[in-house]
mmCIF file of C-alpha atoms and ligand atoms in Angstrom:
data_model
loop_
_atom_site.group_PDB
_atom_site.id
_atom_site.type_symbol
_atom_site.label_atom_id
_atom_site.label_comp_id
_atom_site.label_asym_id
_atom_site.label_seq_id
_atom_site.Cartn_x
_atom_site.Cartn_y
_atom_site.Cartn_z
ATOM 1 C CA UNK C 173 0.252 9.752 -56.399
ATOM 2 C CA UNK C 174 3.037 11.520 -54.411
ATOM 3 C CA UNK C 175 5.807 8.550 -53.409
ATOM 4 C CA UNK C 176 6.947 8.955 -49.592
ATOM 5 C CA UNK C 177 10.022 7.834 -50.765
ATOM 6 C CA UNK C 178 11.804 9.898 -52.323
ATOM 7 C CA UNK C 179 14.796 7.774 -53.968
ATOM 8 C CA UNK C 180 17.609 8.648 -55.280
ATOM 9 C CA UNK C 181 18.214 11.213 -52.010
ATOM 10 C CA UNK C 182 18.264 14.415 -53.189
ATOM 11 C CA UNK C 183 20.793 17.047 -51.569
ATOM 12 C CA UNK C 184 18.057 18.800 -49.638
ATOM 13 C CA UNK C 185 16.776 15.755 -47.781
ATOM 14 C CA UNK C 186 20.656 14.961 -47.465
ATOM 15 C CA UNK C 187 21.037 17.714 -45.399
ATOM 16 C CA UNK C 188 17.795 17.150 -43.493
ATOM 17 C CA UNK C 189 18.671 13.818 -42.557
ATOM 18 C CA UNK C 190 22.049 14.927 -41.180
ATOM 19 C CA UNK C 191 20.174 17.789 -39.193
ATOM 20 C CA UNK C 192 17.461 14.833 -38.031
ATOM 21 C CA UNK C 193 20.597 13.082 -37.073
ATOM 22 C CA UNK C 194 21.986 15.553 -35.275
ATOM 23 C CA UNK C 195 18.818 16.487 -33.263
ATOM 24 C CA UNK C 196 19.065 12.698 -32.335
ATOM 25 C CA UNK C 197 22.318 12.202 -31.356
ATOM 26 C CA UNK C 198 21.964 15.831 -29.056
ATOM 27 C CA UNK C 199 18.265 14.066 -27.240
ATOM 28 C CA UNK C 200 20.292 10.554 -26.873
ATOM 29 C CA UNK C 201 23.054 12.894 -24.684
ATOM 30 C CA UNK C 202 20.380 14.653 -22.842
ATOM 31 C CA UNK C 203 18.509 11.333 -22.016
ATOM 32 C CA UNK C 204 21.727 9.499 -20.997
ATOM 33 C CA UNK C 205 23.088 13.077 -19.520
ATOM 34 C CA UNK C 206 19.466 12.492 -17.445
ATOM 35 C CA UNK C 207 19.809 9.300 -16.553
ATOM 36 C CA UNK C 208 23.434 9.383 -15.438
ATOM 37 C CA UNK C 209 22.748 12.353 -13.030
ATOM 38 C CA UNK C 210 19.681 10.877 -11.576
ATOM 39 C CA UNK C 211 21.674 7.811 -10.598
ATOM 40 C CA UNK C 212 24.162 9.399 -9.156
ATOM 41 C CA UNK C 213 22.026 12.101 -7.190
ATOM 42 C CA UNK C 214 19.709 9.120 -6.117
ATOM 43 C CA UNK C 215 22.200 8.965 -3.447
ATOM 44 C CA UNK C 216 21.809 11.859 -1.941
ATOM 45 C CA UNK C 217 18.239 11.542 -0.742
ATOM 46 C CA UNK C 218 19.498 11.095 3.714
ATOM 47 C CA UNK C 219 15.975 9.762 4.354
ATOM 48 C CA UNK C 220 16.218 6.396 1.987
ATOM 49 C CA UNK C 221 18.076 4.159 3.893
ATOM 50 C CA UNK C 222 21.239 2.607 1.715
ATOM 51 C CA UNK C 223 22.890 -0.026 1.599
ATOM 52 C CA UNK C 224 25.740 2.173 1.402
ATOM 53 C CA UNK C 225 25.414 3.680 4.957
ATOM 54 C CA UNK C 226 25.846 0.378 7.206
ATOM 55 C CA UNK C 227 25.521 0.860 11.144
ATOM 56 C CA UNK C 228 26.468 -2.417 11.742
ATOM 57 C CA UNK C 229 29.204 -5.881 11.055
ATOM 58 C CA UNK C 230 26.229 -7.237 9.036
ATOM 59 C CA UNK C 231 25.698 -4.491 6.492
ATOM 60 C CA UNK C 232 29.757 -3.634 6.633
ATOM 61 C CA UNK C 233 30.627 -6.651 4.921
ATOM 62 C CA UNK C 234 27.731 -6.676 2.872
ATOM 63 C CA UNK C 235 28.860 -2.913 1.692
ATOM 64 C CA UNK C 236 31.894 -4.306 1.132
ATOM 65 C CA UNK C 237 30.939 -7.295 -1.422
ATOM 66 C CA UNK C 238 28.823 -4.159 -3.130
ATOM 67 C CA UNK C 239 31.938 -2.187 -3.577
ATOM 68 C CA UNK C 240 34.146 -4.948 -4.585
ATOM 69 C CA UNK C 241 31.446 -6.365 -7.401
ATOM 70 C CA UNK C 242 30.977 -2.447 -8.450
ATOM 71 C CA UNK C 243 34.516 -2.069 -9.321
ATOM 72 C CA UNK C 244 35.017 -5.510 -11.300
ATOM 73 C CA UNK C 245 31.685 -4.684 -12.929
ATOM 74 C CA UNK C 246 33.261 -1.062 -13.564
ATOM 75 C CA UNK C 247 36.640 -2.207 -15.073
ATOM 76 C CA UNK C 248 35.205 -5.100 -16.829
ATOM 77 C CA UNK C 249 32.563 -2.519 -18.610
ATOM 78 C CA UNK C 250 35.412 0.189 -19.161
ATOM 79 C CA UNK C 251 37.773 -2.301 -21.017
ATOM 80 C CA UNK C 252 34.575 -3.661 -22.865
ATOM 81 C CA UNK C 253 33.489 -0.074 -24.212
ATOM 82 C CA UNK C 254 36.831 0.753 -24.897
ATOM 83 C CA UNK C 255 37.500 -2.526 -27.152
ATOM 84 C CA UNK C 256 34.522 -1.675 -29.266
ATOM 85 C CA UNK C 257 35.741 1.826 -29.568
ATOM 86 C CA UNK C 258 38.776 0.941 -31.221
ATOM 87 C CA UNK C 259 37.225 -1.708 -33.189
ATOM 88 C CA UNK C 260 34.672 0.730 -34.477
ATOM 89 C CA UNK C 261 37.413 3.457 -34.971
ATOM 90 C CA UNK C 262 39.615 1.187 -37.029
ATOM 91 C CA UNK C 263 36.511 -0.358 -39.180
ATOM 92 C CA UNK C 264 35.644 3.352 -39.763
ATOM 93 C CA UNK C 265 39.256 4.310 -40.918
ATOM 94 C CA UNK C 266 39.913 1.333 -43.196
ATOM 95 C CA UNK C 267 36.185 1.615 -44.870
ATOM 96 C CA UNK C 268 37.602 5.525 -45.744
ATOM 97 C CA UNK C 269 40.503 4.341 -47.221
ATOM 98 C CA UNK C 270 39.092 1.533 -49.149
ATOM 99 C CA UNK C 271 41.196 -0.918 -47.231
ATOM 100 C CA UNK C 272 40.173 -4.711 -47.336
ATOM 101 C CA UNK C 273 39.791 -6.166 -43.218
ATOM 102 C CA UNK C 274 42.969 -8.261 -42.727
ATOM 103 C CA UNK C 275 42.131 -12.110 -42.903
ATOM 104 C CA UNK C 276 42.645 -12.917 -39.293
ATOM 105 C CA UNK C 277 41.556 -10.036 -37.275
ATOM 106 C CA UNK C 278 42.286 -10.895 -33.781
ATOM 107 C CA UNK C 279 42.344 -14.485 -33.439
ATOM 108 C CA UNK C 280 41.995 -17.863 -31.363
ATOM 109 C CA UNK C 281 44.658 -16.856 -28.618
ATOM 110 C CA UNK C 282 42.670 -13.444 -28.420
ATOM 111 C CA UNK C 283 39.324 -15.455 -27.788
ATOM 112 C CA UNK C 284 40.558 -17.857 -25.620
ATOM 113 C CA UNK C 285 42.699 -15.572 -23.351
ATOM 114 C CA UNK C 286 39.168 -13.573 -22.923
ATOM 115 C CA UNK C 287 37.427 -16.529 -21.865
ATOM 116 C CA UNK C 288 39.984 -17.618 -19.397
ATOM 117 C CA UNK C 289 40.259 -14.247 -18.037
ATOM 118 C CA UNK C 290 36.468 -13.583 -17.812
ATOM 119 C CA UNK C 291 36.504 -17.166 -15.764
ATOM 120 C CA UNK C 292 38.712 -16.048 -13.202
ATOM 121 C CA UNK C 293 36.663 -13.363 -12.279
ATOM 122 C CA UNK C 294 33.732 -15.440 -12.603
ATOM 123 C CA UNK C 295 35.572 -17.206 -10.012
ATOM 124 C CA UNK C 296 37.275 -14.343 -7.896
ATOM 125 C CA UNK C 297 33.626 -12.796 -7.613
ATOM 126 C CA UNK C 298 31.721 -16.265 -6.303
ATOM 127 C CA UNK C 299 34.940 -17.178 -3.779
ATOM 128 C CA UNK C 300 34.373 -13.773 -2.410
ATOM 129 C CA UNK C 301 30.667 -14.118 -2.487
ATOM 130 C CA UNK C 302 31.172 -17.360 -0.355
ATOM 131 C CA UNK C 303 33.736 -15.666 2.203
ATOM 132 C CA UNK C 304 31.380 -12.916 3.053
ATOM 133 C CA UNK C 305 28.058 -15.629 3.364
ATOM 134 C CA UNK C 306 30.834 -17.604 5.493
ATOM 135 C CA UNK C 307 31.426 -13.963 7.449
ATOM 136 C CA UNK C 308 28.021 -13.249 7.725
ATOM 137 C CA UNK C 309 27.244 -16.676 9.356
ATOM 138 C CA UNK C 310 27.541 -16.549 12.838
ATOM 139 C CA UNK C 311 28.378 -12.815 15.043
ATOM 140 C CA UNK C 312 31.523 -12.608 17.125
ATOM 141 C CA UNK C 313 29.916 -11.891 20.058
ATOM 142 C CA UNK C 314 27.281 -14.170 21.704
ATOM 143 C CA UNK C 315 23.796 -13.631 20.921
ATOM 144 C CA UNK C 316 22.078 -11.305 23.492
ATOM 145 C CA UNK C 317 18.626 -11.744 22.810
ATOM 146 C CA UNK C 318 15.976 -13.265 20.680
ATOM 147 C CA UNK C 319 13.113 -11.459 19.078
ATOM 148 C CA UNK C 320 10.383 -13.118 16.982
ATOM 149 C CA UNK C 321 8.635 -11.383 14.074
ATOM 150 C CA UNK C 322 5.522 -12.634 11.876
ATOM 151 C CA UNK C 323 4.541 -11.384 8.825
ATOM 152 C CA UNK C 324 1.226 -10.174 8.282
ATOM 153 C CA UNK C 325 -0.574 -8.356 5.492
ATOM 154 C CA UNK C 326 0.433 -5.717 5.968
ATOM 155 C CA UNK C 327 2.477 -5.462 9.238
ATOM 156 C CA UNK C 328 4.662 -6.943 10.882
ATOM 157 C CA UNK C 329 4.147 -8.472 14.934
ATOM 158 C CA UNK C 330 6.945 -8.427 17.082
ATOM 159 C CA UNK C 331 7.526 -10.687 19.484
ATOM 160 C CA UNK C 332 10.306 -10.957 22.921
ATOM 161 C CA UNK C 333 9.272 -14.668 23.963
ATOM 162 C CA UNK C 334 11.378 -14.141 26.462
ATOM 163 C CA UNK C 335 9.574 -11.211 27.959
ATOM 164 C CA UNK C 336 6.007 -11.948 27.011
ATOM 165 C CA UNK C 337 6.065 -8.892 25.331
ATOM 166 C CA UNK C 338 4.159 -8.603 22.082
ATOM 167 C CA UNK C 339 4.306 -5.183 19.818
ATOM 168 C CA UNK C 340 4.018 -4.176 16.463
ATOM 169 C CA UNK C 341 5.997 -2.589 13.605
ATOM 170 C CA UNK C 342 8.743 -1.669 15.361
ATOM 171 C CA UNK C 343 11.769 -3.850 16.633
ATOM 172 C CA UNK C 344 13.559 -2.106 19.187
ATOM 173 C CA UNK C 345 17.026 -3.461 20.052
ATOM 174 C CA UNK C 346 20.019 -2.500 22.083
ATOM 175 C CA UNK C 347 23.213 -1.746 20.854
ATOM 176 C CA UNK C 348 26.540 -3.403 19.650
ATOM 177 C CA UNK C 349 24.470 -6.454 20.992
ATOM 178 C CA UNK C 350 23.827 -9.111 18.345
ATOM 179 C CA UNK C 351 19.992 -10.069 18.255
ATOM 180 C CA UNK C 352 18.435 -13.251 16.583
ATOM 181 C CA UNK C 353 15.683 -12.159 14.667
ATOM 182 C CA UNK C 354 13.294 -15.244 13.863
ATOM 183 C CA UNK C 355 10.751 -14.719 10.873
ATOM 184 C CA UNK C 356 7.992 -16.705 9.881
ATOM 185 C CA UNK C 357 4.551 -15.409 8.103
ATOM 186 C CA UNK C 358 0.615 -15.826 9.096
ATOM 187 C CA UNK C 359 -0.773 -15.358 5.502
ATOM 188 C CA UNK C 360 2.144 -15.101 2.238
ATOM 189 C CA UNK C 361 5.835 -14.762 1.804
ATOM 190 C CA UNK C 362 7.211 -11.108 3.159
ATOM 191 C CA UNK C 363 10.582 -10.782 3.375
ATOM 192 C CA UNK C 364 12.326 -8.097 6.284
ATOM 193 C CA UNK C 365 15.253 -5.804 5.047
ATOM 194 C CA UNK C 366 16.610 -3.417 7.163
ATOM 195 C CA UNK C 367 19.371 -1.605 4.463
ATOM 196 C CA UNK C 368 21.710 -0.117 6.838
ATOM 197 C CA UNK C 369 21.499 -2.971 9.134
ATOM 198 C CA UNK C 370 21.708 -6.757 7.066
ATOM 199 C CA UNK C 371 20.554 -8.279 4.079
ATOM 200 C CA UNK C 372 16.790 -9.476 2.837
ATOM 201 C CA UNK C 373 15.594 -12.850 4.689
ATOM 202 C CA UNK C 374 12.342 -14.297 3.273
ATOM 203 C CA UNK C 375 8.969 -14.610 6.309
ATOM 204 C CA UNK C 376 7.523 -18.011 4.631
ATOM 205 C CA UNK C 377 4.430 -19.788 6.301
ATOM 206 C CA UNK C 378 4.540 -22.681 8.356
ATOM 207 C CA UNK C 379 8.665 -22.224 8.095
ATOM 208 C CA UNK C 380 11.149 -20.220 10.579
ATOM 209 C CA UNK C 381 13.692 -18.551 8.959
ATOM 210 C CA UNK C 382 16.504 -16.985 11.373
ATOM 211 C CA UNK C 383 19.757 -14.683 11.232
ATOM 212 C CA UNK C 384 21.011 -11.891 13.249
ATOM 213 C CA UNK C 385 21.152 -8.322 13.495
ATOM 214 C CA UNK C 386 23.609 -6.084 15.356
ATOM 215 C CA UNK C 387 23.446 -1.917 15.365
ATOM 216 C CA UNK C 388 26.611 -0.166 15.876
ATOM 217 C CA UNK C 389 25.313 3.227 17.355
ATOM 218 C CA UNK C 390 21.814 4.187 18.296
ATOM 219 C CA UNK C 391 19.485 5.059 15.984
ATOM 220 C CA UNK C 392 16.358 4.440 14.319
ATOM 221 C CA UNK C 393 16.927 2.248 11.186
ATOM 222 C CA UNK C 394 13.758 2.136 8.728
ATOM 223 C CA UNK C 395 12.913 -1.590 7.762
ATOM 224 C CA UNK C 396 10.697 -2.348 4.391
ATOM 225 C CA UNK C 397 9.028 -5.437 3.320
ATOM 226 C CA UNK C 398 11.201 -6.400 0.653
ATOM 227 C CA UNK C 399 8.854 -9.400 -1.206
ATOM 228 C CA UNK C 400 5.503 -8.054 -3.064
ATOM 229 C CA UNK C 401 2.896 -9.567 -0.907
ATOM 230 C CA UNK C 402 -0.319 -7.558 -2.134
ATOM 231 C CA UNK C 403 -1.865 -4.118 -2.711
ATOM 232 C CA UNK C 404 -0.090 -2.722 0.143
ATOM 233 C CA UNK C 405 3.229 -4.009 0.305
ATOM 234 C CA UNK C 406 4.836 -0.808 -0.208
ATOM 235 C CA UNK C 407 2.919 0.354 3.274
ATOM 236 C CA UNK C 408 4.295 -2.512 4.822
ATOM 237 C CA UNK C 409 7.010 -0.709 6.969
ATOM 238 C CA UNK C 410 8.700 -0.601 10.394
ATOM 239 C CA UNK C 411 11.806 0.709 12.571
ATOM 240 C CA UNK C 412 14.387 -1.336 13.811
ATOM 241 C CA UNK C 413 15.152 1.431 17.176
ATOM 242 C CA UNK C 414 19.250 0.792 18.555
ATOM 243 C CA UNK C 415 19.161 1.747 21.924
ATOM 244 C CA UNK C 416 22.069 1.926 24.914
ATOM 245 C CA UNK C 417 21.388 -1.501 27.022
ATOM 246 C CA UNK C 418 19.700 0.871 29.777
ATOM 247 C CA UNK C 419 17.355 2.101 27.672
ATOM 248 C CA UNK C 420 16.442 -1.404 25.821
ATOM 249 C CA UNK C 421 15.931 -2.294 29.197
ATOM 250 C CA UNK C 422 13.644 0.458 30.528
ATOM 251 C CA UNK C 423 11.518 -0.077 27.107
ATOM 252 C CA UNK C 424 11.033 -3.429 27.606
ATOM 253 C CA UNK C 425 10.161 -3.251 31.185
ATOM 254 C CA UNK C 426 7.621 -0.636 30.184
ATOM 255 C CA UNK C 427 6.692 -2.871 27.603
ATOM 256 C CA UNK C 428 5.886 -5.581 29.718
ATOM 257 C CA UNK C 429 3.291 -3.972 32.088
ATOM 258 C CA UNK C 430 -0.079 -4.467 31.350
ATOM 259 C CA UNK C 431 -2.255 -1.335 29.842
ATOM 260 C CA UNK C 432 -3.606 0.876 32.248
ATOM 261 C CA UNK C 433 -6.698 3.130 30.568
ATOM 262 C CA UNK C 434 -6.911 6.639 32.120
ATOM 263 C CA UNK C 435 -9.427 7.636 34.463
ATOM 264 C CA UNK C 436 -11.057 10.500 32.198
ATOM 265 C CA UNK C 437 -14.845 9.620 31.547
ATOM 266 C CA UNK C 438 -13.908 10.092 27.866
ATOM 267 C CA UNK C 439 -11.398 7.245 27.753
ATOM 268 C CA UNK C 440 -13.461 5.362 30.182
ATOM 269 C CA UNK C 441 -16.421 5.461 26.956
ATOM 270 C CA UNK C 442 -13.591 5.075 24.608
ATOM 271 C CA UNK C 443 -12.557 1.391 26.476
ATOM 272 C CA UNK C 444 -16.477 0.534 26.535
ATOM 273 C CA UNK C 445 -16.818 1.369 23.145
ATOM 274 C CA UNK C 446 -13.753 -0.512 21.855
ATOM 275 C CA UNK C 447 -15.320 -3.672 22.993
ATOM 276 C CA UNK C 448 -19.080 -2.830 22.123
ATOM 277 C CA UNK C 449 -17.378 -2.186 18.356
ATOM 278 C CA UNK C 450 -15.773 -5.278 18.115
ATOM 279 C CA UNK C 451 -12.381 -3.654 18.155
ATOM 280 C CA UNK C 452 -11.443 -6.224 21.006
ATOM 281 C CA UNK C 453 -12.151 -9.264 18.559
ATOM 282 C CA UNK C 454 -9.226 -8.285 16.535
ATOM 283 C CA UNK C 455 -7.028 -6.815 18.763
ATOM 284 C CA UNK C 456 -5.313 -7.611 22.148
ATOM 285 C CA UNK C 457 -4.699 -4.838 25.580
ATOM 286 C CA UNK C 458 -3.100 -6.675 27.916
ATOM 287 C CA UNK C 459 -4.483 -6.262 31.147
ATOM 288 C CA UNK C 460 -8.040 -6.174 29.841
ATOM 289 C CA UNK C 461 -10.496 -8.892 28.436
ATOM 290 C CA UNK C 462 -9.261 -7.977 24.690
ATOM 291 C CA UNK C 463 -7.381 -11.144 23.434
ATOM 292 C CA UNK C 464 -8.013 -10.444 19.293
ATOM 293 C CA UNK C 465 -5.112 -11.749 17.296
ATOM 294 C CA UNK C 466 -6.007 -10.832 14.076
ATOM 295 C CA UNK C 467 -4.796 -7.442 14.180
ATOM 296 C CA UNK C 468 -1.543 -5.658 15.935
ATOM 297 C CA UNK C 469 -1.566 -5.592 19.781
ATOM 298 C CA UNK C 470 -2.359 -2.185 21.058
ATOM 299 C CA UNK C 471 -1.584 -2.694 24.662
ATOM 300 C CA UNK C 472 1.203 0.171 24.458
ATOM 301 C CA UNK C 473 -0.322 1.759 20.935
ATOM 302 C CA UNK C 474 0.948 5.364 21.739
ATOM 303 C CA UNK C 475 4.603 4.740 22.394
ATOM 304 C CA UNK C 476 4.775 3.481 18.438
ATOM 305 C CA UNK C 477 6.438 6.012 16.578
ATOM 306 C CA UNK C 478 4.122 4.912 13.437
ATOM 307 C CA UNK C 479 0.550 4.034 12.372
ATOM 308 C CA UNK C 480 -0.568 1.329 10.113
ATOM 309 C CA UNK C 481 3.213 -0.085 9.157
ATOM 310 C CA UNK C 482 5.225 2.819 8.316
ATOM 311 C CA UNK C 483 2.259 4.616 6.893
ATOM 312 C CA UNK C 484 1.609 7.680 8.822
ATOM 313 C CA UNK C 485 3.511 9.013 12.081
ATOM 314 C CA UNK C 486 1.900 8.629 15.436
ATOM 315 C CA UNK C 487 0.049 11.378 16.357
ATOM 316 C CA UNK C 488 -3.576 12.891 17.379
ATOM 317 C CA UNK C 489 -4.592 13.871 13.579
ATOM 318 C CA UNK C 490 -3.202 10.425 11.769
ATOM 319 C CA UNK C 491 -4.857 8.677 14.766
ATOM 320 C CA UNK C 492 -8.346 10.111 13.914
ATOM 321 C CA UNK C 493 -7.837 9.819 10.426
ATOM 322 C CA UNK C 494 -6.924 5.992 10.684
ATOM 323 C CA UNK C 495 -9.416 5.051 12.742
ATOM 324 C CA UNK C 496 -11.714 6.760 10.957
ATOM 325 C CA UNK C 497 -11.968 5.740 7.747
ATOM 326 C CA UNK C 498 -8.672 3.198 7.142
ATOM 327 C CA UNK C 499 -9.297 1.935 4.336
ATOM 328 C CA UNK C 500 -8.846 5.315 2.762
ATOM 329 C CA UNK C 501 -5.823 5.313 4.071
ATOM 330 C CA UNK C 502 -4.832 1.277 3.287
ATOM 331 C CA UNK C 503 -6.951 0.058 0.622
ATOM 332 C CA UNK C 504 -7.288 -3.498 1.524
ATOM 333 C CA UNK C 505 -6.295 -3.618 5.024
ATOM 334 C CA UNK C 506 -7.853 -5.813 7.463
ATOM 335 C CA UNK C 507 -9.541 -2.548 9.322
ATOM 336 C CA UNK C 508 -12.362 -2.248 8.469
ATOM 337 C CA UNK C 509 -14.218 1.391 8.334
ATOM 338 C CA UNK C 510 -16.454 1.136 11.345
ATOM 339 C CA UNK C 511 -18.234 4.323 10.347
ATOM 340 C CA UNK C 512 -18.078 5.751 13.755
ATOM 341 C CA UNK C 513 -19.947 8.828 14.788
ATOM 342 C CA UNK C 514 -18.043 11.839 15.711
ATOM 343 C CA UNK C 515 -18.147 11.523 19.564
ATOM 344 C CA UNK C 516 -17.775 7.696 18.932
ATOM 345 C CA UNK C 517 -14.427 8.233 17.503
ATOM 346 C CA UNK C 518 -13.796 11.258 20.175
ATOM 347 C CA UNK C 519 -14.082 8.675 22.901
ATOM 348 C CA UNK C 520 -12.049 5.614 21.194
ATOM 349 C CA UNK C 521 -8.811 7.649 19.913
ATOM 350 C CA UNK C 522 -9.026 9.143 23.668
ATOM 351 C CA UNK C 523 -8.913 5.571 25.028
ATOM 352 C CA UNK C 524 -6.379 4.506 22.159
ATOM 353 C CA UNK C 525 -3.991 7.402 23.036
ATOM 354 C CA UNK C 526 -4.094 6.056 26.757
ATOM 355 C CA UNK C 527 -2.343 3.213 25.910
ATOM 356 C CA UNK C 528 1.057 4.351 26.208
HETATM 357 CU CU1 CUA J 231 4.919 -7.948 2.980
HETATM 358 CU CU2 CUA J 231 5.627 -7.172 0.858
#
């Protein structure tokens, strides 16, 4: 029987070994060459929202703890690397020379002035940490409104108690105005994080988390649920809209008016089918006998920039898709498929794109 082993090494597999070596070393650049690259480029995508690209005090200082544990992590790597480079280098040279390792390579005062450095660090890095949660406390400016927001799976209700205005997926604010944002869940822990705009806080049942957020120039500032909380927690989106104080203002006055169907026969079927579907069991319209609560209030549907969370983009064709068949869309959603016929769903999306 042939021996896989072939022992002593003859000069042939010698040389193979060093060319399989070789071949390995060049894939380990590539992957790390790969890996390095995609890092850095991951940057570079302008419709991910970054922590890197604050719009407001909130994510500034936030950025700014980032940028400050980057570089100690960067330095404190370097210097590592660096130490086992030489260490390697000189092991390498004195095993060439046939040179015995010196009895005390390094030493106590060597270990113990590493230790005492990597402790102040330790401790440099948590005083800052505290600072910035001290920072990040309260806002210098009084707060200028309150808005309430529930977690659902899997989207988000939005709440202006002060307004009696109720909406979903999408927080509008005005800006350079700090706003209290007050979370709590219906069903499991969610958790709202708006990158360019603050930090992760956690939506937990029966408890009311609170901090604030403040926008620095208008904009529309994408939001993700930021704790796994099913099948669809990735499609568990929104938009935090920054908007001048006039325009906050008009919004919310719009906001607050009570739906007003067109007159069009079509939507006028739409509205009678809505409730003869059941569609009003889970869903409120203001200004009508629909009081559901179980999904998102649709009382100004089609002035939402978005469909289903985050999922699609408000308009005719993601409309009729939705309501078609949603659950092709969001396995697992709370929609159910209503299996409408085609001038069944002609007549509802009509009424639905009423609501504006
Ligand atoms: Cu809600 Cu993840």
């Amino acid at each position: 029987m042939r021996s896989l082993i072939r022992w002593p090494p003859t000069e042939m597999s010698a040389t193979r070994s060093a060319r399989k070596r070789d071949t390995r070393l060049r894939s380990c650049t590539l992957l790390a060459t790969v890996v390095v690259a995609g890092f850095l480029l991951a940057g570079c995508q302008d419709d991910s929202p970054s922590v890197l690209d604050p719009h407001g005090p909130r994510a500034e200082l936030i950025e700014l703890l980032w940028w400050v544990l980057f570089a100690i992590g960067s330095i404190v790597g370097l210097i590592v690397v660096a130490l086992i480079g030489i260490a390697l280098l000189q092991a390498h040279r004195r095993s060439q020379d046939a040179e015995p390792l010196p009895e005390e390579a390094g030493g106590t005062g060597f270990i113990l002035g590493g230790a005492v450095i990597t402790g102040v660090i330790m401790m440099g890095v948590f005083g800052f940490t505290l600072w910035t949660m001290n920072a990040l406390a309260d806002p210098d400016d009084p707060i200028a409104l309150t808005v309430e927001v529930t977690g659902n799976q899997w989207w988000w209700e939005v709440t202006y108690p002060e307004d009696d205005v109720v909406t979903a997926n999408e927080v509008h604010i005005p800006v350079d105005q700090p706003v209290l944002v007050k979370l709590t869940s219906d069903d499991v822990i969610h958790s709202f994080w708006v990158p360019e705009l603050a930090g992760k806080l956690d939506l937990l049942p029966g408890i009311t988390n609170e901090f604030w957020i403040e926008a620095d120039e208008p904009g529309i500032y994408r939001g993700q649920c930021a704790e796994f909380c099913g099948t669809q927690h990735a499609l568990m989106q929104f938009l935090v809209v920054a908007q001048p104080r006039e325009d906050f203002d008009a919004w919310l006055e719009q906001q607050r008016q009570p739906a007003v169907a067109g007159e069009f026969p079509l939507i006028q079927e739409g509205q009678d089918l809505f409730f003869r579907m059941g569609c009003a069991a889970c869903h409120t319209v203001r200004g009508t006998d629909a009081d559901g609560k179980v999904g998102p209030d649709l009382t100004h549907l089609a002035s939402r920039r978005t469909l289903a969370a985050g999922t699609l983009e408000f308009n005719n064709g993601n409309l009729y898709g939705w309501v078609a068949d949603p659950q092709a869309i969001k396995p697992g959603a709370r929609m159910p498929n209503l299996r409408l016929t085609r001038d069944e769903l002609y007549a509802i999306v009509a009424y639905l794109l009423s609501l504006k």
